[in-house]
Short mmCIF file of C-alpha atoms in Angstrom, two decimals:
data_model
loop_
_atom_site.label_atom_id
_atom_site.label_comp_id
_atom_site.label_asym_id
_atom_site.label_seq_id
_atom_site.Cartn_x
_atom_site.Cartn_y
_atom_site.Cartn_z
CA MET A 1214 -174.09 105.70 72.44
CA ARG A 1215 -176.98 103.79 70.86
CA SER A 1216 -177.48 106.44 68.20
CA SER A 1217 -173.75 106.41 67.43
CA LEU A 1218 -173.87 102.65 66.88
CA ILE A 1219 -176.88 103.08 64.59
CA ILE A 1220 -174.96 105.66 62.53
CA LEU A 1221 -171.95 103.33 62.31
CA GLY A 1222 -174.23 100.43 61.35
CA VAL A 1223 -175.90 102.44 58.58
CA PHE A 1224 -172.47 103.49 57.29
CA ALA A 1225 -171.27 99.86 57.27
CA PHE A 1226 -174.49 98.77 55.54
CA GLY A 1227 -173.87 101.40 52.85
CA ILE A 1228 -170.36 100.03 52.27
CA LEU A 1229 -171.80 96.51 51.95
CA ILE A 1230 -174.43 97.65 49.44
CA GLY A 1231 -171.70 99.36 47.43
CA LEU A 1232 -169.45 96.29 47.46
CA LEU A 1233 -172.32 94.07 46.30
CA SER A 1234 -173.16 96.50 43.45
CA ILE A 1235 -176.87 96.34 44.28
CA ILE A 1236 -177.57 99.95 43.30
CA PRO A 1237 -178.09 100.29 39.50
CA SER A 1238 -175.30 102.19 37.76
CA SER A 1239 -177.91 104.45 36.13
CA ILE A 1240 -178.62 106.12 39.49
CA ASP A 1241 -176.48 109.22 40.02
CA LEU A 1242 -175.55 108.89 43.70
CA GLY A 1243 -173.79 112.26 43.68
CA ASN A 1244 -176.98 114.11 42.76
CA LEU A 1245 -179.01 111.96 45.16
CA SER A 1246 -176.63 112.80 48.01
CA MET A 1247 -176.88 116.52 47.25
CA THR A 1248 -180.69 116.32 47.20
CA VAL A 1249 -180.68 114.66 50.63
CA LEU A 1250 -178.23 117.30 51.88
CA TYR A 1251 -180.48 120.14 50.63
CA MET A 1252 -183.46 118.56 52.41
CA LEU A 1253 -181.41 118.25 55.59
CA MET A 1254 -180.41 121.92 55.49
CA PHE A 1255 -184.05 122.88 54.81
CA LEU A 1256 -185.25 120.93 57.89
CA VAL A 1257 -182.49 122.41 60.06
CA GLY A 1258 -183.54 125.87 58.85
CA ILE A 1259 -187.16 125.19 59.84
CA SER A 1260 -186.00 124.00 63.25
CA LEU A 1261 -184.01 127.19 63.76
CA GLY A 1262 -186.87 129.39 62.58
CA LEU A 1263 -189.29 127.79 65.04
CA ASP A 1264 -187.00 128.46 68.01
CA LYS A 1265 -187.87 131.96 69.26
CA HIS A 1266 -184.94 132.15 71.71
CA ILE A 1267 -182.07 130.99 69.51
CA TRP A 1268 -181.27 134.33 67.85
CA GLU A 1269 -180.76 136.00 71.20
CA GLN A 1270 -178.49 133.13 72.25
CA ILE A 1271 -176.51 133.46 69.02
CA ARG A 1272 -176.02 137.21 69.57
CA GLN A 1273 -174.65 136.51 73.05
CA MET A 1274 -172.01 134.08 71.75
CA ASN A 1275 -170.86 135.89 68.58
CA ILE A 1276 -167.23 136.02 69.76
CA LYS A 1277 -167.24 132.26 70.30
CA LEU A 1278 -168.58 131.78 66.78
CA LEU A 1279 -165.55 133.54 65.33
CA LEU A 1280 -163.17 131.57 67.54
CA ILE A 1281 -164.41 128.14 66.45
CA PRO A 1282 -162.70 128.08 63.00
CA ILE A 1283 -159.52 129.49 64.57
CA THR A 1284 -159.60 126.75 67.20
CA THR A 1285 -160.12 124.11 64.51
CA LEU A 1286 -157.18 125.41 62.45
CA THR A 1287 -154.92 125.60 65.50
CA GLY A 1288 -155.87 122.19 66.88
CA THR A 1289 -155.36 120.51 63.51
CA ALA A 1290 -151.94 122.15 63.10
CA ILE A 1291 -150.90 120.90 66.56
CA GLY A 1292 -152.13 117.41 65.65
CA ILE A 1293 -150.10 117.40 62.42
CA VAL A 1294 -146.94 118.44 64.26
CA ALA A 1295 -147.52 115.78 66.94
CA TYR A 1296 -147.97 113.13 64.23
CA GLN A 1297 -144.79 114.27 62.49
CA LEU A 1298 -142.81 113.82 65.71
CA MET A 1299 -144.08 110.25 66.15
CA PHE A 1300 -144.13 108.88 62.60
CA SER A 1301 -141.94 109.18 59.52
CA TYR A 1302 -144.56 108.62 56.81
CA PRO A 1303 -145.99 110.54 55.09
CA LYS A 1304 -143.66 113.48 55.46
CA GLY A 1305 -143.22 117.06 54.35
CA ALA A 1306 -145.81 118.77 52.18
CA ASP A 1307 -147.88 115.60 51.80
CA LEU A 1308 -148.44 115.30 55.54
CA TYR A 1309 -149.45 118.95 55.91
CA ALA A 1310 -151.72 118.82 52.85
CA ILE A 1311 -153.50 115.69 54.11
CA GLY A 1312 -154.06 117.32 57.50
CA ALA A 1313 -155.27 120.51 55.83
CA GLY A 1314 -158.13 118.57 54.22
CA PHE A 1315 -160.19 119.19 57.40
CA GLY A 1316 -162.53 116.34 56.45
CA TYR A 1317 -163.17 117.77 52.95
CA TYR A 1318 -162.16 114.49 51.32
CA SER A 1319 -163.97 115.02 48.00
CA PHE A 1320 -161.59 117.88 47.18
CA SER A 1321 -158.41 117.11 49.13
CA SER A 1322 -158.04 113.50 47.97
CA ILE A 1323 -158.47 114.42 44.29
CA TYR A 1324 -156.12 117.41 44.47
CA ILE A 1325 -153.43 115.53 46.42
CA ASN A 1326 -153.76 112.57 44.04
CA LYS A 1327 -153.04 114.87 41.08
CA VAL A 1328 -150.10 116.61 42.75
CA SER A 1329 -148.45 113.80 44.69
CA GLY A 1330 -149.73 110.52 43.27
CA GLU A 1331 -152.33 107.87 43.89
CA THR A 1332 -150.93 106.59 47.21
CA MET A 1333 -151.08 110.02 48.83
CA GLY A 1334 -154.53 110.56 47.36
CA ILE A 1335 -155.82 107.37 48.97
CA ILE A 1336 -154.22 108.27 52.32
CA ALA A 1337 -155.85 111.72 52.12
CA LEU A 1338 -159.22 110.12 51.36
CA LEU A 1339 -159.00 107.69 54.29
CA ALA A 1340 -157.67 110.31 56.74
CA ASN A 1341 -160.39 112.84 55.95
CA ILE A 1342 -163.22 110.30 55.83
CA SER A 1343 -162.01 109.11 59.23
CA ARG A 1344 -162.37 112.63 60.59
CA GLU A 1345 -165.97 112.73 59.44
CA VAL A 1346 -166.82 109.23 60.73
CA ILE A 1347 -165.18 109.89 64.12
CA THR A 1348 -167.33 113.01 64.48
CA LEU A 1349 -170.50 111.16 63.47
CA VAL A 1350 -169.90 108.26 65.84
CA PHE A 1351 -168.17 109.81 68.85
CA THR A 1352 -169.85 113.23 69.17
CA PRO A 1353 -171.78 112.15 72.33
CA VAL A 1354 -168.51 111.12 74.01
CA ILE A 1355 -166.63 114.20 72.76
CA VAL A 1356 -169.35 116.52 74.12
CA LYS A 1357 -169.37 114.74 77.47
CA TYR A 1358 -165.62 114.98 78.09
CA PHE A 1359 -164.48 118.02 76.07
CA GLY A 1360 -167.49 120.33 75.75
CA LYS A 1361 -169.93 121.37 73.06
CA ILE A 1362 -167.48 123.19 70.79
CA ALA A 1363 -165.13 120.18 70.60
CA PRO A 1364 -167.17 118.11 68.09
CA ILE A 1365 -167.44 121.15 65.82
CA ALA A 1366 -163.65 121.48 65.81
CA CYS A 1367 -163.34 117.73 65.31
CA GLY A 1368 -165.68 117.73 62.32
CA GLY A 1369 -163.75 120.43 60.46
CA ALA A 1370 -165.20 121.30 57.06
CA THR A 1371 -167.98 118.72 57.44
CA THR A 1372 -169.83 120.63 60.16
CA SER A 1373 -171.92 122.64 57.72
CA ASP A 1374 -173.37 119.52 56.11
CA THR A 1375 -172.84 115.82 56.89
CA THR A 1376 -171.98 116.04 60.59
CA LEU A 1377 -174.41 118.90 61.31
CA PRO A 1378 -177.35 116.68 62.38
CA VAL A 1379 -175.40 114.82 65.07
CA ILE A 1380 -173.79 118.06 66.26
CA LEU A 1381 -177.25 119.67 66.46
CA LYS A 1382 -178.57 116.72 68.45
CA TYR A 1383 -175.84 116.70 71.10
CA THR A 1384 -174.87 120.38 71.38
CA GLY A 1385 -178.19 122.17 70.93
CA LYS A 1386 -179.60 124.64 68.42
CA GLU A 1387 -177.54 127.53 69.79
CA TYR A 1388 -174.41 125.93 68.32
CA VAL A 1389 -175.82 125.32 64.83
CA LEU A 1390 -174.76 128.68 63.42
CA GLY A 1391 -171.24 128.17 64.81
CA SER A 1392 -171.13 124.73 63.24
CA VAL A 1393 -172.31 125.98 59.84
CA LEU A 1394 -169.92 128.96 59.95
CA ASN A 1395 -167.00 126.70 60.86
CA GLY A 1396 -167.78 124.32 57.98
CA ILE A 1397 -168.20 127.07 55.40
CA ILE A 1398 -164.99 128.90 56.34
CA LEU A 1399 -162.91 125.71 56.34
CA THR A 1400 -164.45 124.50 53.07
CA ILE A 1401 -163.35 127.78 51.48
CA LEU A 1402 -159.87 127.61 53.06
CA VAL A 1403 -159.06 123.97 52.21
CA PRO A 1404 -158.23 124.56 48.50
CA VAL A 1405 -156.27 127.72 49.36
CA ILE A 1406 -154.21 126.09 52.14
CA ILE A 1407 -153.44 122.88 50.22
CA ALA A 1408 -152.41 124.82 47.09
CA PHE A 1409 -150.24 127.06 49.28
CA ILE A 1410 -148.54 124.04 50.90
CA TYR A 1411 -147.65 122.50 47.55
CA SER A 1412 -146.44 125.81 46.12
CA PHE A 1413 -143.12 125.48 47.98
#
């Protein structure tokens, strides 16, 4: 729980720094974020390469690897339907498109904003950022009560990048490939699914 609070604190500190406009506008935060992400993936790769037993473990759970994205898709669809039964806003295609963001807020919020307006774009941004933050903060609790695959499903498209470190820490190296695979597949599917939803 301590590490989760540290993550939340760092996130809150970042928001504060942004609000105070301390970072010079000349710094391209997008490129900086990608550089940090590349370094993260490099370090995770080294960690995997040093583990002599992980590839055998991965071979033994290959069926589970394929089931993780399916579980994520199914669980999210059930969640959307449950929400629709309880609340009246947003409704229709907007609700399904927001849910189909799978945490990929940088794409889903922009696309939904263009198709359905600024309000829906902001809701999509907040909903999908929330999915990422919940995974970052509550992964220890999710693992404890729901198992090691649960935080991967919770993280959605973010599990191949931003939420990968916390998933690695609390599930173990044998779940890293499943996490990366889940994130990559969902990242590819998000634009397709959202475009399909709005095509009707």
